[in-house]
Structures are given as C-alpha cells and as structure tokens.
mmCIF file with all atom_site columns, C-alpha atoms and ligand atoms in Angstrom:
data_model
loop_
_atom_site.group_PDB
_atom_site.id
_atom_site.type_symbol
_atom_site.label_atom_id
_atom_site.label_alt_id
_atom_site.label_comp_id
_atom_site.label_asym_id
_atom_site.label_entity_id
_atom_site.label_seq_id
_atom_site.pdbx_PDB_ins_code
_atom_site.Cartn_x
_atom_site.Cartn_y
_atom_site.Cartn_z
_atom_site.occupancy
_atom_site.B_iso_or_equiv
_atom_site.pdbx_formal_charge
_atom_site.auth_seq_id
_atom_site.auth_comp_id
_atom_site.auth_asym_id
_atom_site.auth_atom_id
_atom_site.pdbx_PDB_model_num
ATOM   1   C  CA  . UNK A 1 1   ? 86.980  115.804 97.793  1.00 0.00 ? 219 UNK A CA  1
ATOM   2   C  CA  . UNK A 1 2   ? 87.360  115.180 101.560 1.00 0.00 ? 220 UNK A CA  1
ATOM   3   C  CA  . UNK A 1 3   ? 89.310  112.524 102.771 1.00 0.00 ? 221 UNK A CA  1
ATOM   4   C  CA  . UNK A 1 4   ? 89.285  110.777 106.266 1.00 0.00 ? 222 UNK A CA  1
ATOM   5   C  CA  . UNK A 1 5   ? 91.894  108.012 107.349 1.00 0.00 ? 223 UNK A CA  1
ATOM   6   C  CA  . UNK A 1 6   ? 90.695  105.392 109.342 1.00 0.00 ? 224 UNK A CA  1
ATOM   7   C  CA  . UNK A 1 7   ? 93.583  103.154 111.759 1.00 0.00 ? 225 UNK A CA  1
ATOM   8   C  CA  . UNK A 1 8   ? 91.739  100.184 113.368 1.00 0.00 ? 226 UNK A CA  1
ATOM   9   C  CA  . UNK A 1 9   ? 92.996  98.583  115.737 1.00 0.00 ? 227 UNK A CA  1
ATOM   10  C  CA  . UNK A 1 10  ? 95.223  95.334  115.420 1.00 0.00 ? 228 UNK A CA  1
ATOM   11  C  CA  . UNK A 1 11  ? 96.782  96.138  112.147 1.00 0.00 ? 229 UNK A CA  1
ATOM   12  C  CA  . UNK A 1 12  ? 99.415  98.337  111.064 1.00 0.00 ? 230 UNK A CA  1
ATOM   13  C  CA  . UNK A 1 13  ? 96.924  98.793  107.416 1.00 0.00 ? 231 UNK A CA  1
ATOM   14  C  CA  . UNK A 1 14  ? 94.757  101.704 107.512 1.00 0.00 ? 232 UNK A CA  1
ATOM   15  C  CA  . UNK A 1 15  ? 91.603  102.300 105.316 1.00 0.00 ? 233 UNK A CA  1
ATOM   16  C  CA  . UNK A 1 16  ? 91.255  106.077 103.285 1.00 0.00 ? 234 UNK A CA  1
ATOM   17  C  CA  . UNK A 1 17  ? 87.934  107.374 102.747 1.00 0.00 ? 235 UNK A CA  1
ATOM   18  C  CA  . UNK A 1 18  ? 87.444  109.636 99.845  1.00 0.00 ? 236 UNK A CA  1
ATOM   19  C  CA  . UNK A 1 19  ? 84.110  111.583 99.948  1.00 0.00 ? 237 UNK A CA  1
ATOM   20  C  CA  . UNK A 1 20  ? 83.444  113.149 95.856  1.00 0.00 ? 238 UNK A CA  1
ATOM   21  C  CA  . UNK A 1 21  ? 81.078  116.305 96.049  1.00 0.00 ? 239 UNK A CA  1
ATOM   22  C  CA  . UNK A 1 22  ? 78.566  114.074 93.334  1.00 0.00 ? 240 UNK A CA  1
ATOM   23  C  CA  . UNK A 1 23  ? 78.020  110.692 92.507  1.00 0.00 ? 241 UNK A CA  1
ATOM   24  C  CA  . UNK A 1 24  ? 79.299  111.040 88.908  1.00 0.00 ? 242 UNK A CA  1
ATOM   25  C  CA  . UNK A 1 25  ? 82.907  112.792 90.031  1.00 0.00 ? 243 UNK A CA  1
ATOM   26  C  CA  . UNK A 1 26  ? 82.625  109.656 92.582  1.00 0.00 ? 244 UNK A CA  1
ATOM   27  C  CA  . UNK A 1 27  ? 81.945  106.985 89.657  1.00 0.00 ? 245 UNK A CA  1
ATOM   28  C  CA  . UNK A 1 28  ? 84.931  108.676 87.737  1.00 0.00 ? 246 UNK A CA  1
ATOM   29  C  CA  . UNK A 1 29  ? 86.956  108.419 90.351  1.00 0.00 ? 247 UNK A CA  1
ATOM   30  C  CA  . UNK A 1 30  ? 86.315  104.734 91.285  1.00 0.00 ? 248 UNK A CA  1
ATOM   31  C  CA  . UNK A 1 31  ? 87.019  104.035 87.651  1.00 0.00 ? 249 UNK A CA  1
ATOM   32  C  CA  . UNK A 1 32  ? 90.120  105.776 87.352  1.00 0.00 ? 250 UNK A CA  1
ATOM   33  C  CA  . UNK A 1 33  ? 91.625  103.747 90.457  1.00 0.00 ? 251 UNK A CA  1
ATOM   34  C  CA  . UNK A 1 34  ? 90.350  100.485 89.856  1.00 0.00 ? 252 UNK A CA  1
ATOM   35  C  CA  . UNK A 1 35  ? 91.596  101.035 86.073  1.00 0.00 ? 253 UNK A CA  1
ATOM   36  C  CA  . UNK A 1 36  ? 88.454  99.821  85.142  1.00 0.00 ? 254 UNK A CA  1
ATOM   37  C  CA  . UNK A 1 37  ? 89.083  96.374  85.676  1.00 0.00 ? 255 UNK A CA  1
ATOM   38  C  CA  . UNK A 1 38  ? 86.220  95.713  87.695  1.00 0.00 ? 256 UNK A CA  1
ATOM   39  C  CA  . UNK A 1 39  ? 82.870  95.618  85.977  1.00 0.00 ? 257 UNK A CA  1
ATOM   40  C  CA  . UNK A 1 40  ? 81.043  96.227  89.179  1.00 0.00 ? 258 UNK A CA  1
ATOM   41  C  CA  . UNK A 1 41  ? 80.633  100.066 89.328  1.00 0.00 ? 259 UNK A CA  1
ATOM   42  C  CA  . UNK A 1 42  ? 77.493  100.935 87.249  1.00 0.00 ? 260 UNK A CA  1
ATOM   43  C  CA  . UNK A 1 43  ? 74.913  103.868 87.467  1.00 0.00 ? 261 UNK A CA  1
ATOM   44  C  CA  . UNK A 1 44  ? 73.276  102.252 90.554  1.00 0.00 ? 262 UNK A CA  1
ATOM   45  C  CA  . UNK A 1 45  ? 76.895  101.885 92.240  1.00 0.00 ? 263 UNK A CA  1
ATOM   46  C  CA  . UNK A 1 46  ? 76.151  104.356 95.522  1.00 0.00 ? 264 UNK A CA  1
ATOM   47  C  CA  . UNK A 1 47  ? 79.883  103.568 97.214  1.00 0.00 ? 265 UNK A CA  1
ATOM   48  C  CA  . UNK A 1 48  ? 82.635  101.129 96.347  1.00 0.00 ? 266 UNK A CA  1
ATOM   49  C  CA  . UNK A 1 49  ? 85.360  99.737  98.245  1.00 0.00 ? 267 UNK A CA  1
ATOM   50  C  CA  . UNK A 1 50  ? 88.173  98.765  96.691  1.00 0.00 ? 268 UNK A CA  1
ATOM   51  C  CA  . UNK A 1 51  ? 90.473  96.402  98.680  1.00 0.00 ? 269 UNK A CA  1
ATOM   52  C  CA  . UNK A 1 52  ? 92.769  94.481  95.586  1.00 0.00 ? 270 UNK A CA  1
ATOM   53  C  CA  . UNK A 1 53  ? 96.355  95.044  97.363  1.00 0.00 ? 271 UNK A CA  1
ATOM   54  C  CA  . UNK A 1 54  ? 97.892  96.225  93.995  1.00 0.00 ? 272 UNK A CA  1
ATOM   55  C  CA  . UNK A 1 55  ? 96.061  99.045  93.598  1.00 0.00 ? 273 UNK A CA  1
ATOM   56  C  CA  . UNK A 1 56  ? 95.968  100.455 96.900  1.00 0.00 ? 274 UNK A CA  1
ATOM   57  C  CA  . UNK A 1 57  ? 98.349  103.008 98.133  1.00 0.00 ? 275 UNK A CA  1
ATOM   58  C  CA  . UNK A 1 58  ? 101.050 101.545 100.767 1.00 0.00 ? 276 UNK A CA  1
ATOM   59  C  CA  . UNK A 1 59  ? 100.150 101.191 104.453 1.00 0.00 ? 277 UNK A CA  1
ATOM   60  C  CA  . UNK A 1 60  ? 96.285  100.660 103.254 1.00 0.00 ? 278 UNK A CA  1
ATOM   61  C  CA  . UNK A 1 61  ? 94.154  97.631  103.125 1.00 0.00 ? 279 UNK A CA  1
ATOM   62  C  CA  . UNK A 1 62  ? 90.911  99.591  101.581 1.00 0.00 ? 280 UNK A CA  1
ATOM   63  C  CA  . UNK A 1 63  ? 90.111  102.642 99.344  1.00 0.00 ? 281 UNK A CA  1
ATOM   64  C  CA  . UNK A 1 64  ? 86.249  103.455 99.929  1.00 0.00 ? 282 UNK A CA  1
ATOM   65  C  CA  . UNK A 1 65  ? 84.539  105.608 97.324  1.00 0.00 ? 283 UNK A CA  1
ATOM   66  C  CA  . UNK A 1 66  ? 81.903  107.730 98.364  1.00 0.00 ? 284 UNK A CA  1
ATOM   67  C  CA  . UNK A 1 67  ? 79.966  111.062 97.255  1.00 0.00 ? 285 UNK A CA  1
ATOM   68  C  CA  . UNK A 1 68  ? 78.033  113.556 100.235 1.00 0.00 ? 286 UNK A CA  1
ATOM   69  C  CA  . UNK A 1 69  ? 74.338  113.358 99.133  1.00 0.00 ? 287 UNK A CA  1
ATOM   70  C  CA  . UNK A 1 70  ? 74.941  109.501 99.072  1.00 0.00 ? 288 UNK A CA  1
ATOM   71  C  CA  . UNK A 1 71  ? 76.143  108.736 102.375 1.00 0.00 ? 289 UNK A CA  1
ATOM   72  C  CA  . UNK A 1 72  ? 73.805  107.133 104.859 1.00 0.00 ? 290 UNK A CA  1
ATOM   73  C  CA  . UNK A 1 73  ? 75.200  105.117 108.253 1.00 0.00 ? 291 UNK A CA  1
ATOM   74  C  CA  . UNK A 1 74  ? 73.524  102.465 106.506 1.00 0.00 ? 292 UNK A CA  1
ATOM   75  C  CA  . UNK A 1 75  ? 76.018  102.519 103.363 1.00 0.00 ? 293 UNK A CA  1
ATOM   76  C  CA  . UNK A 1 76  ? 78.929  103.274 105.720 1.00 0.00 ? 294 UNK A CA  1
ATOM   77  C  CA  . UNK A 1 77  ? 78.699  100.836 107.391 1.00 0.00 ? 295 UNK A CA  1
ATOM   78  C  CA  . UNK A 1 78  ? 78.072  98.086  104.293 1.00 0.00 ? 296 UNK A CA  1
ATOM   79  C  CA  . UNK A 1 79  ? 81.107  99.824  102.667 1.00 0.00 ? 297 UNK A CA  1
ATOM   80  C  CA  . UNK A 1 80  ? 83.380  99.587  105.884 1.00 0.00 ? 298 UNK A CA  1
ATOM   81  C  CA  . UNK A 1 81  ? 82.034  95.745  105.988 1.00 0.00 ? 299 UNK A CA  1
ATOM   82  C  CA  . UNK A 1 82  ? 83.545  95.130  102.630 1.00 0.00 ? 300 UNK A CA  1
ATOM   83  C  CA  . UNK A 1 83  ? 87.178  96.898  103.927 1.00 0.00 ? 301 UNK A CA  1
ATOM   84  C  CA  . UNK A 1 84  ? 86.633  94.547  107.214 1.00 0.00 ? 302 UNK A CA  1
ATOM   85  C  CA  . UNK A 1 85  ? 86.007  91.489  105.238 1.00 0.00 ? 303 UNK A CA  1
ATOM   86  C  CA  . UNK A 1 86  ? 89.017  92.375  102.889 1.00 0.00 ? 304 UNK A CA  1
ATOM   87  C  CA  . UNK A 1 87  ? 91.141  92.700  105.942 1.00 0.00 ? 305 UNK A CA  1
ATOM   88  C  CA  . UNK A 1 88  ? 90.323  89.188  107.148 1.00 0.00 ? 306 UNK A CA  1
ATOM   89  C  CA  . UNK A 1 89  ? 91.128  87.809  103.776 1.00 0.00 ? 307 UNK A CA  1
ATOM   90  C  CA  . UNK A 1 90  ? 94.563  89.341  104.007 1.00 0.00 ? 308 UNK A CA  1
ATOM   91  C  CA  . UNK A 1 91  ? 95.508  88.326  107.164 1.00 0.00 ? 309 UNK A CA  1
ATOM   92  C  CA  . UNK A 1 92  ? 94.574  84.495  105.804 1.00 0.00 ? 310 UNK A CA  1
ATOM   93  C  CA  . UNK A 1 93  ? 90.935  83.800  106.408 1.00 0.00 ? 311 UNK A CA  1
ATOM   94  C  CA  . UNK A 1 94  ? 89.542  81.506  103.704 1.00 0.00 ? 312 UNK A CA  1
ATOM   95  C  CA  . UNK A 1 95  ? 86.477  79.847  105.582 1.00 0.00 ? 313 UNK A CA  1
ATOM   96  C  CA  . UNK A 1 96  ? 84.234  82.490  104.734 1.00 0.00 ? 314 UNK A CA  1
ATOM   97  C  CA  . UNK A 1 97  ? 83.523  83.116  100.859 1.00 0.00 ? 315 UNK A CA  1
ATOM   98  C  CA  . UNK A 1 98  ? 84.721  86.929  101.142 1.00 0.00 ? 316 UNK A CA  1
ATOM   99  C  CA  . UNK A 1 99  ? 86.968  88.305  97.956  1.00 0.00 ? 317 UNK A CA  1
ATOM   100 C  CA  . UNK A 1 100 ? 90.188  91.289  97.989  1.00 0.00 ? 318 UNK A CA  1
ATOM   101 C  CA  . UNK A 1 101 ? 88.727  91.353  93.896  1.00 0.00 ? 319 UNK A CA  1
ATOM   102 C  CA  . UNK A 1 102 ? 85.289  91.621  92.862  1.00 0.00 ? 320 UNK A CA  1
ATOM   103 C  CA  . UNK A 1 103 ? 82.891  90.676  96.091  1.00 0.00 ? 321 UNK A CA  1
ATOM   104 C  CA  . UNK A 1 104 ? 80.898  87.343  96.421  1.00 0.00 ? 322 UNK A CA  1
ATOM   105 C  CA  . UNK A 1 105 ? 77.241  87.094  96.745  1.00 0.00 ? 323 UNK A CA  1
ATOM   106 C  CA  . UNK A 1 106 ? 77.601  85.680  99.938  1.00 0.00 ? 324 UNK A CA  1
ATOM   107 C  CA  . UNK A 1 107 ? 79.671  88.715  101.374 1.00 0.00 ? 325 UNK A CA  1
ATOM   108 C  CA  . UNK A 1 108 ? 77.727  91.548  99.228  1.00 0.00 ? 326 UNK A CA  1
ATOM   109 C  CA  . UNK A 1 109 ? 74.117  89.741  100.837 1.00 0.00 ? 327 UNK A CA  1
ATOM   110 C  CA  . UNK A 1 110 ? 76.349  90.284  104.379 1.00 0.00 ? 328 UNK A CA  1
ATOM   111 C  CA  . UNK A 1 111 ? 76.734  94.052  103.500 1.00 0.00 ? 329 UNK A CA  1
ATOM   112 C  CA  . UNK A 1 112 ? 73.537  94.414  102.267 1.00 0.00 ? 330 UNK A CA  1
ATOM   113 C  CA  . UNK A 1 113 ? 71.735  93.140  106.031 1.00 0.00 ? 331 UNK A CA  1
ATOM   114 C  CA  . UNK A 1 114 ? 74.049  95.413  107.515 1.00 0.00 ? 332 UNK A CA  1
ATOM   115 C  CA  . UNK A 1 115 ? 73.251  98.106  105.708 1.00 0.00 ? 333 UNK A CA  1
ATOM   116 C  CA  . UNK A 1 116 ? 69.412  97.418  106.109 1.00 0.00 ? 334 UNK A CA  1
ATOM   117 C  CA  . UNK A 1 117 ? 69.803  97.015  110.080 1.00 0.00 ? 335 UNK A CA  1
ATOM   118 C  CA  . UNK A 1 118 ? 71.914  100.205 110.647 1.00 0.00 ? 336 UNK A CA  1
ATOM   119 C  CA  . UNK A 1 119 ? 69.275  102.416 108.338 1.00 0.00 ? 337 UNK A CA  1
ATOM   120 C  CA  . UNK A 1 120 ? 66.658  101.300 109.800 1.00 0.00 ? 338 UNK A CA  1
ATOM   121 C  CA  . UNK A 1 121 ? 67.806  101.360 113.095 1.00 0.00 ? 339 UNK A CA  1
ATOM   122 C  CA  . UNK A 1 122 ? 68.560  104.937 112.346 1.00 0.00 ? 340 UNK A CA  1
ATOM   123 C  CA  . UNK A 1 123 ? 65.184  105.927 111.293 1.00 0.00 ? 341 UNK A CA  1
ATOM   124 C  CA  . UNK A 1 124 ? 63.285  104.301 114.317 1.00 0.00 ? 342 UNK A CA  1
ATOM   125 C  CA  . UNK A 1 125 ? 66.071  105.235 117.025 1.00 0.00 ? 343 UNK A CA  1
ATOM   126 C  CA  . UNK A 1 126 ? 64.493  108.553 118.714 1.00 0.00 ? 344 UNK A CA  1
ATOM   127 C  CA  . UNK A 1 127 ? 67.566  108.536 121.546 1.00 0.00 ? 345 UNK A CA  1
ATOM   128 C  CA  . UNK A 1 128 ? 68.794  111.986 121.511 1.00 0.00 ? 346 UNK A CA  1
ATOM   129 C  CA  . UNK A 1 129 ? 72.452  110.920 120.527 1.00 0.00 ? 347 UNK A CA  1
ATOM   130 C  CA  . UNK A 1 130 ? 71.491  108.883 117.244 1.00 0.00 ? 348 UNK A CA  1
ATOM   131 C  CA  . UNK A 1 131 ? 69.141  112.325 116.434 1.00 0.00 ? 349 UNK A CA  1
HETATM 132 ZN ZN1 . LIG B 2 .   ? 78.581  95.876  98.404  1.00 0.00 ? 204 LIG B ZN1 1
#
C-alpha cells in the first residue's frame, strides 16, 4: 500500500490517501476501518472516503480508499470532493445537504459531475501537460 498525505491550506486537518495494490485488498481495507458500519462499500465501490471524525486518525479530516488499476483524475477528484465537502461540514456548514457519515444524494450527484467533467476533460485535452 502507498500512502500520500495531503495538507490543504486553511486547516490544521490533513487528508491520508491509501492506494491498495487491488480493489479487493482495497474493499477489505475500507471495511476494516469503517468497522463495517457503513453499508455503502459494495462490489461496484471503486474508492471511498471516509470522513466520520471517530474513526479517523488525529490531525485528519478524511481517509480516502483507493486501489492502482482504479484510479482515474476523474475518481480523484470525486473522492477528494467528498473529503472537501466533509471539511466544510466540520468547520459548521449546514446549508448544503453534505454528510461526515454516509453521503447524501445531493453531494454523491456533486461528486459524480465532477468526476464526469475531469474524465472527460482528460480524454479530449490533447495539451502536452494533461498527456
Ligand atoms: Zn461518492
């Protein structure tokens, strides 16, 4: 498993990234942290975030579950959408539906656009640096 800390700016919370080899070491793992208490991670479960306060480490505000062959910018960046939105809950923000527990449909169809517009900006982008 790799592992890569990420330290935005304006908090003192950081997010870990854990990157499994395969999806099922990935789906084990995710289990085994959440304690299963989520029913959310199923077969078709290609990342999870988990941002529920009492199960992350100290100094976080996210956990983020990947595995290598299942990575695209696209899921990055709709997993690192569910650690932002988990963020803004913490620091108070209640106008937006958004969840630290199991996500909303509201903030997983958020994700989900994101997702969609950084893949497929990635597949029509021919600019050397996005090659
Ligand atoms: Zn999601």
């Amino acid at each position: 498993m790799h592992t890569v800390t990420i330290k935005p700016q304006g908090t003192r919370l950081k997010v870990e990234c854990r990157i499994y080899p395969t999806k099922k070491d990935m789906h084990a793992a995710a289990h085994k942290f959440s304690g299963s208490i989520y029913s959310n991670i199923g077969r078709k479960t290609e990342a999870y975030c988990e941002c529920t306060p009492s199960l992350l480490p100290r100094g976080f505000f996210a956990v983020v579950f990947f595995y290598e062959k299942g990575m695209t910018n696209g899921i990055l960046a709709h997993e690192m959408d569910h650690a932002a939105q988990g963020l803004l809950y913490r620091r108070g923000h209640r106008q937006l539906p958004i969840s630290i527990d199991t996500a909303t449909p509201l903030e997983e169809e958020h994700c989900y656009i994101l997702q969609d517009l950084v893949d497929d900006f990635m597949r029509k982008c021919s600019l050397p640096m996005y090659a």
